[in-house]
mmCIF file with all atom_site columns, C-alpha atoms and ligand atoms in Angstrom:
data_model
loop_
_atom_site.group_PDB
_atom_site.id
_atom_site.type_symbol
_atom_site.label_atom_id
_atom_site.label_alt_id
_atom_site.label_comp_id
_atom_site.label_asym_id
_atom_site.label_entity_id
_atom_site.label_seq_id
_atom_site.pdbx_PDB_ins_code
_atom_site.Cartn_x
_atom_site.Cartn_y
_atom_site.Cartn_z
_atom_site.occupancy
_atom_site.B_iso_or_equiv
_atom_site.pdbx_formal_charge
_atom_site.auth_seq_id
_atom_site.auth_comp_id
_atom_site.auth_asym_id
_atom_site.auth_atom_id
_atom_site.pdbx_PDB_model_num
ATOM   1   C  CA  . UNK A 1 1   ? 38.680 10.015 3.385   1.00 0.00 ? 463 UNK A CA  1
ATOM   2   C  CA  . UNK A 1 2   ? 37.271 13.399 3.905   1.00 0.00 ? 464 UNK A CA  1
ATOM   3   C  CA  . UNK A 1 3   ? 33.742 13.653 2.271   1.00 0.00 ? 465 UNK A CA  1
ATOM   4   C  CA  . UNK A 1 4   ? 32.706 16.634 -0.402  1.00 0.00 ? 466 UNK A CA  1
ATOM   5   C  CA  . UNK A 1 5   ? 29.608 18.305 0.855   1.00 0.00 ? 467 UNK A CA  1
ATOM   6   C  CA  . UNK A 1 6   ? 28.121 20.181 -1.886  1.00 0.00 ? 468 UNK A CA  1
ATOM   7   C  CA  . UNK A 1 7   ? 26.699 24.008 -0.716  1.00 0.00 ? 469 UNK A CA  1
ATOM   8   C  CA  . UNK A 1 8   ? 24.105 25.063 -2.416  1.00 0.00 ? 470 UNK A CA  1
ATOM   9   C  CA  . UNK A 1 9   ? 24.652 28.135 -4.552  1.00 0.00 ? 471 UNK A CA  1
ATOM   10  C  CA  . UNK A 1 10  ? 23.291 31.272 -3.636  1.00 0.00 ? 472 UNK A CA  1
ATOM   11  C  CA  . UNK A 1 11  ? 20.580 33.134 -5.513  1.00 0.00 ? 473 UNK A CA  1
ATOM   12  C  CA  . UNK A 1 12  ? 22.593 35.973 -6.439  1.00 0.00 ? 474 UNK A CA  1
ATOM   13  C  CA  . UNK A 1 13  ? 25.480 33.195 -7.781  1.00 0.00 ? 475 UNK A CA  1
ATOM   14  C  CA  . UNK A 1 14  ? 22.860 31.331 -8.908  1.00 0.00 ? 476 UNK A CA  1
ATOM   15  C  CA  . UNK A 1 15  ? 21.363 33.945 -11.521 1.00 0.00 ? 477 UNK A CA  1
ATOM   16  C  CA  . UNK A 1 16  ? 24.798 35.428 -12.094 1.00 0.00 ? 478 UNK A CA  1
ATOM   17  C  CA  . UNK A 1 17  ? 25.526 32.052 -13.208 1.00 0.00 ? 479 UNK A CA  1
ATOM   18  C  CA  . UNK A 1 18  ? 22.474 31.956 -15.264 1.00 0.00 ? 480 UNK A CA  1
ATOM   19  C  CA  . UNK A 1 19  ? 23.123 35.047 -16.510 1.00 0.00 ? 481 UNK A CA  1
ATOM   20  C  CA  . UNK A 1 20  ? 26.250 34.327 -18.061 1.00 0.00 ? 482 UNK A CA  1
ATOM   21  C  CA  . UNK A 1 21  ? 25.391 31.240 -19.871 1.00 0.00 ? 483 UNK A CA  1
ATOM   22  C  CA  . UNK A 1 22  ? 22.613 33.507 -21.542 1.00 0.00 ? 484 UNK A CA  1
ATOM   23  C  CA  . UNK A 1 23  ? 24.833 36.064 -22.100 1.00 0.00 ? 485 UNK A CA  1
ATOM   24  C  CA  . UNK A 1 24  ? 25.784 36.267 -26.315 1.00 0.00 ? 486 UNK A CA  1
ATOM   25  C  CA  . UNK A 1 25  ? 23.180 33.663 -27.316 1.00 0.00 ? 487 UNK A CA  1
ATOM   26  C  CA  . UNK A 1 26  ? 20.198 34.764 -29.175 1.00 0.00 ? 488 UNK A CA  1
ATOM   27  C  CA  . UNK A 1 27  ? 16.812 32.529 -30.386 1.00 0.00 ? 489 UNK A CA  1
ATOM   28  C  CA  . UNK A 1 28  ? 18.198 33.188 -33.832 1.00 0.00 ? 490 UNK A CA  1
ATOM   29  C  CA  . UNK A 1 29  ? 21.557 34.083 -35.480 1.00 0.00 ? 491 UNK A CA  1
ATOM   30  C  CA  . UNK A 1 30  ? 19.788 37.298 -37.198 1.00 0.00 ? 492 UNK A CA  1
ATOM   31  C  CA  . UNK A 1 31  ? 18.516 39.911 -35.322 1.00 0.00 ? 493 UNK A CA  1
ATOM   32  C  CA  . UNK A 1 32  ? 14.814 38.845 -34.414 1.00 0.00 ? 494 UNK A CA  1
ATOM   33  C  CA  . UNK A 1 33  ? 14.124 42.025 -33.508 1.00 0.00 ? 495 UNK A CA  1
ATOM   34  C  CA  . UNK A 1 34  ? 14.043 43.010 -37.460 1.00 0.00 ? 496 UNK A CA  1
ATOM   35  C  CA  . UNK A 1 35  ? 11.346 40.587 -37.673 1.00 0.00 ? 497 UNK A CA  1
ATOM   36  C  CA  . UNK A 1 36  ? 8.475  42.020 -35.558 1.00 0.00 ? 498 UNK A CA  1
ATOM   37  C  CA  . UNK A 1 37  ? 10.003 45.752 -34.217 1.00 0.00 ? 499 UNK A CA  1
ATOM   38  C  CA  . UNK A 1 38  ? 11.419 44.137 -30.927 1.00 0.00 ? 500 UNK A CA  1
ATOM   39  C  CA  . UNK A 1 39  ? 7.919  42.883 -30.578 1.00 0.00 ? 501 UNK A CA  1
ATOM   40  C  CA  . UNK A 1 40  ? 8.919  41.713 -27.034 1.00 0.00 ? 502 UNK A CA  1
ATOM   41  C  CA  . UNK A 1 41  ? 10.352 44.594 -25.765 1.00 0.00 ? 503 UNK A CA  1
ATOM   42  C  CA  . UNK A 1 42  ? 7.324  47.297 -26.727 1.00 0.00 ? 504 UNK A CA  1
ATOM   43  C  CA  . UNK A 1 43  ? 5.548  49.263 -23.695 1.00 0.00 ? 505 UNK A CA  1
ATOM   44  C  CA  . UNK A 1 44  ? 2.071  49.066 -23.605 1.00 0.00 ? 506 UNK A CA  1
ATOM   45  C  CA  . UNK A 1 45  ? -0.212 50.933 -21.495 1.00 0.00 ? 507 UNK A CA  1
ATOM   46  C  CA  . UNK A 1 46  ? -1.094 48.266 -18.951 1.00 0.00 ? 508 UNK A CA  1
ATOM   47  C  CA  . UNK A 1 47  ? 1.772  47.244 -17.247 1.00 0.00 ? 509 UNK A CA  1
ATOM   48  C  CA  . UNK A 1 48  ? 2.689  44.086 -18.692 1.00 0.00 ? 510 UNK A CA  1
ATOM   49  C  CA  . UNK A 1 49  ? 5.959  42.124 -17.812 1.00 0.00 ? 511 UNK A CA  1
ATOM   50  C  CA  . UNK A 1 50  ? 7.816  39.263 -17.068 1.00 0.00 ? 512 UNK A CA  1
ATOM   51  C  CA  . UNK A 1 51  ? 7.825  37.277 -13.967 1.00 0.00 ? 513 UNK A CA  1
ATOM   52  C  CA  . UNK A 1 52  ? 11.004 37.209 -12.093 1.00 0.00 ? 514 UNK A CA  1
ATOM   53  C  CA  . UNK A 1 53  ? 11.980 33.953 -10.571 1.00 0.00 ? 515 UNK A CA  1
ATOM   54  C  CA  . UNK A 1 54  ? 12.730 32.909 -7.137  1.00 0.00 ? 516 UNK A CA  1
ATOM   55  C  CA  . UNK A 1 55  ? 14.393 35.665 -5.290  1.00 0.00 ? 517 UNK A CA  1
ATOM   56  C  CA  . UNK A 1 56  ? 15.761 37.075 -8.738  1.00 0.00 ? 518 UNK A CA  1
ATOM   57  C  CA  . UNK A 1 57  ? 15.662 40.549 -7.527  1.00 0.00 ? 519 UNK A CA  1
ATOM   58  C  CA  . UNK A 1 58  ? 18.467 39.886 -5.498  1.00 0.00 ? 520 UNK A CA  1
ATOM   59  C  CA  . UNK A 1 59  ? 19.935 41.054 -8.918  1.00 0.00 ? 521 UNK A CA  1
ATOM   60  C  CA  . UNK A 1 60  ? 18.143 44.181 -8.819  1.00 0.00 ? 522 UNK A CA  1
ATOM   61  C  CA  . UNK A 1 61  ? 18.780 45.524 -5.945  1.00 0.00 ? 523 UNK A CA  1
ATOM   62  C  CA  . UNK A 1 62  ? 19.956 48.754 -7.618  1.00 0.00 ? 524 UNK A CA  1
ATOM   63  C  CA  . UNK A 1 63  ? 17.389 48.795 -9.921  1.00 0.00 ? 525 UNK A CA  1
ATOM   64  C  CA  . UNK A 1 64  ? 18.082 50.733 -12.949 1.00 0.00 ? 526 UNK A CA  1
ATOM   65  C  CA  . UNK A 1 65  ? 15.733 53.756 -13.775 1.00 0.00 ? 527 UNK A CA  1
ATOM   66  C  CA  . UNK A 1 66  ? 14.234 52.245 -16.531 1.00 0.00 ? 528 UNK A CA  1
ATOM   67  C  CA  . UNK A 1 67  ? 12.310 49.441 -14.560 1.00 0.00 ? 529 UNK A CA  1
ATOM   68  C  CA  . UNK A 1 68  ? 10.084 48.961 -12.330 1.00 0.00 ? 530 UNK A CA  1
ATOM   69  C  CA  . UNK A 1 69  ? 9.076  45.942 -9.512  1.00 0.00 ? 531 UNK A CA  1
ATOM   70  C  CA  . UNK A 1 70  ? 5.271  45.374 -8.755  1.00 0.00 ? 532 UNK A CA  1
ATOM   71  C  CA  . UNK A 1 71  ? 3.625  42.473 -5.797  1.00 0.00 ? 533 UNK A CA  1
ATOM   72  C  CA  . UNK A 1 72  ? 1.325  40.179 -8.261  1.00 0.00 ? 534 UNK A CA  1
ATOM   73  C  CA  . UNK A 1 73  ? -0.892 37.498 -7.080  1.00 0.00 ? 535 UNK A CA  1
ATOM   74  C  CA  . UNK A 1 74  ? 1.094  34.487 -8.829  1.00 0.00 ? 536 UNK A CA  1
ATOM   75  C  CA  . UNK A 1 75  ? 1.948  32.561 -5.832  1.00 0.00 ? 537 UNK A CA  1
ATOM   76  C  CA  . UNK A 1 76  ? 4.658  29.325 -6.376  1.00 0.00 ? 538 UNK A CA  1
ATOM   77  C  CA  . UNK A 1 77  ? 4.713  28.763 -3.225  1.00 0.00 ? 539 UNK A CA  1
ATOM   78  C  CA  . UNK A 1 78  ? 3.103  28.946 0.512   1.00 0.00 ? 540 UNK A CA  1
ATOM   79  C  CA  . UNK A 1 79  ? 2.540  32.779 0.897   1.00 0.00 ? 541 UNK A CA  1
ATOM   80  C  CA  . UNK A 1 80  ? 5.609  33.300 -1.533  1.00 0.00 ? 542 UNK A CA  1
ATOM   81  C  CA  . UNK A 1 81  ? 4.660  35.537 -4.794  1.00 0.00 ? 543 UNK A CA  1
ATOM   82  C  CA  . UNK A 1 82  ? 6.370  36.275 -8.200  1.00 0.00 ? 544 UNK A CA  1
ATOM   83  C  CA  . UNK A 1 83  ? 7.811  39.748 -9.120  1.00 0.00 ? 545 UNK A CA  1
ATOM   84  C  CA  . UNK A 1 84  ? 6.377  41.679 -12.361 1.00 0.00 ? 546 UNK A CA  1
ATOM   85  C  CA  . UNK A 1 85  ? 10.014 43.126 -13.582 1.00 0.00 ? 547 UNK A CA  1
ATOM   86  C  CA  . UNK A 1 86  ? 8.445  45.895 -16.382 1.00 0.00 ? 548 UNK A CA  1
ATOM   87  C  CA  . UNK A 1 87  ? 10.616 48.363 -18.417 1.00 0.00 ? 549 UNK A CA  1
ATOM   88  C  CA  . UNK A 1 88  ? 10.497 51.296 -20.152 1.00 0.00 ? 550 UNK A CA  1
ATOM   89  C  CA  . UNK A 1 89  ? 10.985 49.392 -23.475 1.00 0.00 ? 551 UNK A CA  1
ATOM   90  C  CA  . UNK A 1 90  ? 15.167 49.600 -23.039 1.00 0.00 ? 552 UNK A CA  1
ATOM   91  C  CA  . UNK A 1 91  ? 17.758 48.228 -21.201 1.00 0.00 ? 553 UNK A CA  1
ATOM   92  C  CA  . UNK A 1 92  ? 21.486 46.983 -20.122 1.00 0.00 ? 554 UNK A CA  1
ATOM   93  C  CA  . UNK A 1 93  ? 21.930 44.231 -22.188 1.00 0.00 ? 555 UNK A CA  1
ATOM   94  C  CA  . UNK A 1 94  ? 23.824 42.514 -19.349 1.00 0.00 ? 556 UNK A CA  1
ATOM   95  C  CA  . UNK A 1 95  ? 21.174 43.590 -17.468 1.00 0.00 ? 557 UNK A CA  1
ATOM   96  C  CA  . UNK A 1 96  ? 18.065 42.061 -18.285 1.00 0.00 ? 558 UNK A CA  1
ATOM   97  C  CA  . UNK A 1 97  ? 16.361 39.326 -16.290 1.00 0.00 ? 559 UNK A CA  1
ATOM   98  C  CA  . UNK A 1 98  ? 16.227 35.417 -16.958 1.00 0.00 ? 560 UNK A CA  1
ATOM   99  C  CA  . UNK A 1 99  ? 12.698 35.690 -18.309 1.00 0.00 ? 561 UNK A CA  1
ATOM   100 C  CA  . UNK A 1 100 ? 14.201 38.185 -21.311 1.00 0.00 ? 562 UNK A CA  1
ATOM   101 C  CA  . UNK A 1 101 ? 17.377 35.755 -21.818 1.00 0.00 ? 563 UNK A CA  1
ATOM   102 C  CA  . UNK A 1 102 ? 15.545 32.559 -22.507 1.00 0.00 ? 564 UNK A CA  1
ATOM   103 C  CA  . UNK A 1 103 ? 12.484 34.031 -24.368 1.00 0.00 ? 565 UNK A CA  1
ATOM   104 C  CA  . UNK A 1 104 ? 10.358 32.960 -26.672 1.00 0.00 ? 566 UNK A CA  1
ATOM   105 C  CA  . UNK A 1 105 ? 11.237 29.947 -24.557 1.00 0.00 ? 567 UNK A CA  1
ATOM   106 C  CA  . UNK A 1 106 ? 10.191 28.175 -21.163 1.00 0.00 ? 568 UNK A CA  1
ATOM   107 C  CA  . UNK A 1 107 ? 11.312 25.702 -18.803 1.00 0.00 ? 569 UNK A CA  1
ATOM   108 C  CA  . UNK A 1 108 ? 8.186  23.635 -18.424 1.00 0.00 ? 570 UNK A CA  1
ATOM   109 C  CA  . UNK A 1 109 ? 7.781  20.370 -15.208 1.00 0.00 ? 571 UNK A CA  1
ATOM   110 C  CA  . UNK A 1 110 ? 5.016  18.583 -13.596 1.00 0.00 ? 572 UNK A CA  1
ATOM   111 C  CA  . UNK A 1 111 ? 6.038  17.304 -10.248 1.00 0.00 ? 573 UNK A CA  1
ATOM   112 C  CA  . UNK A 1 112 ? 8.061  14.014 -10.778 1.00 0.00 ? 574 UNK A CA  1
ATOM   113 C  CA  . UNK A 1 113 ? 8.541  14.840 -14.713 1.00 0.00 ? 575 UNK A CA  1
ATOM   114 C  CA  . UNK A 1 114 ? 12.582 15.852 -15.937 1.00 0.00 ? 576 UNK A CA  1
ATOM   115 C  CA  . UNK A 1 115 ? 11.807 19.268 -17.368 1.00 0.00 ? 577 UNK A CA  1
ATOM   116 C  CA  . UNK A 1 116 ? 12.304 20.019 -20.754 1.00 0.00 ? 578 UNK A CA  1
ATOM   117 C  CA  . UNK A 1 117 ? 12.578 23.621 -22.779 1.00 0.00 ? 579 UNK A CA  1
ATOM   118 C  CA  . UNK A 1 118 ? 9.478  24.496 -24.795 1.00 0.00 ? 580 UNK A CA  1
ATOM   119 C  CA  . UNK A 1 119 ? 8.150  27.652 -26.780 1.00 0.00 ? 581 UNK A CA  1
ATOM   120 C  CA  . UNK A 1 120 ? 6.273  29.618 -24.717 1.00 0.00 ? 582 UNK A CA  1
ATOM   121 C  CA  . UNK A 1 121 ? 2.281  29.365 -25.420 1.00 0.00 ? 583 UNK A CA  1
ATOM   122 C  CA  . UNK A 1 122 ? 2.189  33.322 -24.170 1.00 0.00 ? 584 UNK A CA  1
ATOM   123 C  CA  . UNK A 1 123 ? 4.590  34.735 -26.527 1.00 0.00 ? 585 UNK A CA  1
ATOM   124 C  CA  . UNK A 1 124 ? 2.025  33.509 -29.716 1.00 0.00 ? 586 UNK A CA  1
ATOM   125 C  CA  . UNK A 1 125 ? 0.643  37.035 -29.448 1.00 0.00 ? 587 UNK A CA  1
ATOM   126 C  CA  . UNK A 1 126 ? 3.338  38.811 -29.626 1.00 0.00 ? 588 UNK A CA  1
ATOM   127 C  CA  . UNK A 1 127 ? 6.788  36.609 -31.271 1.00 0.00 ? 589 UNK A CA  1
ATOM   128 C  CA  . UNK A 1 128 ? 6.772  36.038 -34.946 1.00 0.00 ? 590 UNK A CA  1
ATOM   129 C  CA  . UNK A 1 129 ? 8.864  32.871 -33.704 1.00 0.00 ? 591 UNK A CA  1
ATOM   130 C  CA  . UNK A 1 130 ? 6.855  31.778 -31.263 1.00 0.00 ? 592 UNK A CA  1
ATOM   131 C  CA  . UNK A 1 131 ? 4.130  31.922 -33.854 1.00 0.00 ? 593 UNK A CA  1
ATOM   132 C  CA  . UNK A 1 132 ? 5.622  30.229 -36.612 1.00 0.00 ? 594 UNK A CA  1
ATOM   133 C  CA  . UNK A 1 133 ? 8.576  28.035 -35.380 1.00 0.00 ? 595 UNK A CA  1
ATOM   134 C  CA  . UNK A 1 134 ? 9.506  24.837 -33.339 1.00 0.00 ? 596 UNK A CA  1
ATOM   135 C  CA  . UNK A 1 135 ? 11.818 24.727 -30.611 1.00 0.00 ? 597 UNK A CA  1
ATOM   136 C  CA  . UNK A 1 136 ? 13.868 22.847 -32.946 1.00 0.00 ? 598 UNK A CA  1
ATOM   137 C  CA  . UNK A 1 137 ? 14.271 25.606 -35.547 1.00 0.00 ? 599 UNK A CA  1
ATOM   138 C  CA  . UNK A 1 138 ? 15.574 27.892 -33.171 1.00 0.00 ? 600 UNK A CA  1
ATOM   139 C  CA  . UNK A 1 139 ? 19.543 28.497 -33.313 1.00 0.00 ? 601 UNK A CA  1
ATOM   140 C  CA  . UNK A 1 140 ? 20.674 25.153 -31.230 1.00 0.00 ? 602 UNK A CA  1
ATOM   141 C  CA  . UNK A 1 141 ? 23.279 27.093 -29.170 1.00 0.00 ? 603 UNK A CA  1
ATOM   142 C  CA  . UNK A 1 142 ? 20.352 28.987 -27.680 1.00 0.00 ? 604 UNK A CA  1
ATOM   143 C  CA  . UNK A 1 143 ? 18.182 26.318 -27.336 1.00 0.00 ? 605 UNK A CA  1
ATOM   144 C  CA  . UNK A 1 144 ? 21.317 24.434 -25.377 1.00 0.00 ? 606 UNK A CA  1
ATOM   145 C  CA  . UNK A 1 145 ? 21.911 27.594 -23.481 1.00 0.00 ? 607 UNK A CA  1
ATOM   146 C  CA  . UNK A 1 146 ? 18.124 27.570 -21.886 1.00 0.00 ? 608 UNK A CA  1
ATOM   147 C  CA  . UNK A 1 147 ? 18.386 23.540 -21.317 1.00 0.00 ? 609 UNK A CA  1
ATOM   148 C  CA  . UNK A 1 148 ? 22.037 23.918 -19.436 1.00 0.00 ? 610 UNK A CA  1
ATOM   149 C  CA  . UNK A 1 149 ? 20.110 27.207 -17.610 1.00 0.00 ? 611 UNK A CA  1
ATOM   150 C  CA  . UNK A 1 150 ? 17.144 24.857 -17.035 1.00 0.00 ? 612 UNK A CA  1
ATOM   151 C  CA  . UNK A 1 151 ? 18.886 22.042 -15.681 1.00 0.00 ? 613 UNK A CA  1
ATOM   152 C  CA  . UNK A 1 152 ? 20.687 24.383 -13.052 1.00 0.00 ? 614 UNK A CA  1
ATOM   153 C  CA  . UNK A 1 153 ? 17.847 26.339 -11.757 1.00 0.00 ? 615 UNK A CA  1
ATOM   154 C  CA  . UNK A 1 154 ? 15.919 23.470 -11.458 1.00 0.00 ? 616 UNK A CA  1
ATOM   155 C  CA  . UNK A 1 155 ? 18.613 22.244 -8.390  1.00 0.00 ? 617 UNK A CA  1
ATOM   156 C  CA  . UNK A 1 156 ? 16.761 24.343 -6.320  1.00 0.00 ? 618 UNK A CA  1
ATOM   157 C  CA  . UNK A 1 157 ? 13.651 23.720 -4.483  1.00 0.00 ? 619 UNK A CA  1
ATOM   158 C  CA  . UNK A 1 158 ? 11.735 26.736 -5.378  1.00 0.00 ? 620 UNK A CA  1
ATOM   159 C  CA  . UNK A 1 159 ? 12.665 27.507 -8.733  1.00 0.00 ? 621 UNK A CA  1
ATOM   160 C  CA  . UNK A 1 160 ? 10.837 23.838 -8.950  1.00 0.00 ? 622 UNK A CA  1
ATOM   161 C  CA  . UNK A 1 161 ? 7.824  25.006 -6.971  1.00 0.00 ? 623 UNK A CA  1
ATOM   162 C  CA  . UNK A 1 162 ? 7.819  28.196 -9.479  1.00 0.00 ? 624 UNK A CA  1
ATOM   163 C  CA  . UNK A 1 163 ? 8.467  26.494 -12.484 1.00 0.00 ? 625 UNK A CA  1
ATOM   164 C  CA  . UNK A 1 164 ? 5.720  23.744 -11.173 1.00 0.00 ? 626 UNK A CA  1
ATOM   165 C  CA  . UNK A 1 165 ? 3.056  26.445 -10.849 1.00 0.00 ? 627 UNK A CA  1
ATOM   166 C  CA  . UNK A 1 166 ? 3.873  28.186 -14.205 1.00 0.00 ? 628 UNK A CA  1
ATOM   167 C  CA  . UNK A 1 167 ? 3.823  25.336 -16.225 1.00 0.00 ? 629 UNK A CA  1
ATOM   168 C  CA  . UNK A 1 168 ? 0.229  24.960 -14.457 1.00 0.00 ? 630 UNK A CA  1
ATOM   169 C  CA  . UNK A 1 169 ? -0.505 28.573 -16.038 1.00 0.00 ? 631 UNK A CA  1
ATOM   170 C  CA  . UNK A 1 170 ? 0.884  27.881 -19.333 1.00 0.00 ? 632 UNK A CA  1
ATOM   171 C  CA  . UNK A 1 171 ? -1.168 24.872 -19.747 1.00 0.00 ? 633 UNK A CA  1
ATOM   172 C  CA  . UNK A 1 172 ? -4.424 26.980 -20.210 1.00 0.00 ? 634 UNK A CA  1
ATOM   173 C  CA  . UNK A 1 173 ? -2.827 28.324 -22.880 1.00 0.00 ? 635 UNK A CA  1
ATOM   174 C  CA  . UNK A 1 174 ? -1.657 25.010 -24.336 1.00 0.00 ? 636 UNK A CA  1
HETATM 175 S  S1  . LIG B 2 .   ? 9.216  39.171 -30.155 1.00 0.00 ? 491 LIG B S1  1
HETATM 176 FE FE1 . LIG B 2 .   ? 10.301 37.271 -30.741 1.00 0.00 ? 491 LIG B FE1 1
HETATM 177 S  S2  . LIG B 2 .   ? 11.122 37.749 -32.785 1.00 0.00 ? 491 LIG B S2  1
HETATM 178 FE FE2 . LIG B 2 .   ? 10.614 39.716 -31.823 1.00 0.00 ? 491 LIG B FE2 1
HETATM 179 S  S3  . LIG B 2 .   ? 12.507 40.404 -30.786 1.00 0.00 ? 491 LIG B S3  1
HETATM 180 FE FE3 . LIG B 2 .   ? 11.293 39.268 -29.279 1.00 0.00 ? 491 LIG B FE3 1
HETATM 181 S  S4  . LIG B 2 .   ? 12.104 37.147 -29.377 1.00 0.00 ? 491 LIG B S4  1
HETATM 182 FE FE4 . LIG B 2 .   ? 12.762 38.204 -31.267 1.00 0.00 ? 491 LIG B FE4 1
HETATM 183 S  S1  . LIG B 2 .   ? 14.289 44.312 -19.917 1.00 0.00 ? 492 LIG B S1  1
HETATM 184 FE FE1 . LIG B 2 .   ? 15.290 44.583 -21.924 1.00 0.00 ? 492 LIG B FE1 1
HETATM 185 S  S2  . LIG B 2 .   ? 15.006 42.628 -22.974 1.00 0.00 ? 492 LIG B S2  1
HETATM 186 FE FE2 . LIG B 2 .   ? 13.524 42.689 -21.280 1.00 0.00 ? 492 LIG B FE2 1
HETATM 187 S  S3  . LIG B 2 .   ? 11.619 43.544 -22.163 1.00 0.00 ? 492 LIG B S3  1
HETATM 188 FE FE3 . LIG B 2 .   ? 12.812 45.269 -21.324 1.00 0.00 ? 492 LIG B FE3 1
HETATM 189 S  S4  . LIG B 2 .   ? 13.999 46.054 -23.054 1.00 0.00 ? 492 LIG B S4  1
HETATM 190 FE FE4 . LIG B 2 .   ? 13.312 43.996 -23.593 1.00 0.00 ? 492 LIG B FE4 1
#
């Protein structure tokens, strides 16, 4: 009987895949952005971001002209270093990176945990939701959306490593 050998999936397929399952949910079946003035999505003067994951500018190659790259010093991994991804406070819908799609929530793991989906500590500042709500009041398709994302990315070794490390971070501001 001839055996099924399972290639992994590439970066690009697997953020387009990512992607996709993000695509038309939202944290909330309103428009959060009503809430706080798209609180998330304002420019400030320092740059200020969102991490890109593992190779995820394979999906910006072309990057649009309202965004920008920059090297930061998170490093995941032996000599291997997160992207900042900033904008100019718009975007392609179908454009914007994972970190965008599943916010105000985060994959979070400690080495030899499952990982689970939790509201990002960051956001606080800046997310009425994040503020005020549990990951359990958000809409559940969403939340289901970033656990099905969360459980796929996780397949590969360094989204682990990255999502190791930033659960690390997050836990200062726990
Ligand atoms: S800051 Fe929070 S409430 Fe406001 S648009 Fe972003 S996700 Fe929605
Ligand atoms: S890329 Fe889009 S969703 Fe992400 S912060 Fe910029 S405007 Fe908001």
């Amino acid at each position: 009987m001839r055996k099924t050998v399972k290639i992994p999936l590439s970066y690009q397929a697997l953020y387009e895949r990512a992607y996709a399952i993000l695509e038309s949910v939202t944290p909330i079946k309103a428009d959060c952005g009503r809430l706080c003035g798209k609180a998330c999505c304002k420019v400030e003067e320092d740059i200020t971001g969102m991490y890109l994951f593992p190779e995820e500018n394979v999906m910006f190659r072309d990057l649009p002209s309202y965004a920008s790259l920059y090297d930061t010093d998170f490093e995941y991994d032996y000599g291997r270093y997160a992207d900042l991804f900033t904008c100019d406070g718009s975007c392609e819908r179908h454009r914007r990176p994972l970190a965008c799609r599943i916010f105000p929530l985060l994959p979070y793991c400690k080495e030899g945990e499952e990982p689970r989906v939790i509201m990002d500590p960051r956001g606080r500042g800046i997310c009425p939701l994040a503020r005020t709500l549990s990951v359990d009041e958000l809409d559940p398709e969403f939340v289901a959306a970033v656990e099905k994302v969360t459980r796929l990315i996780m397949k590969n070794p360094q989204v682990r490593k990255f999502v190791y490390e930033l659960s690390k971070q997050v836990d200062m501001c726990l």
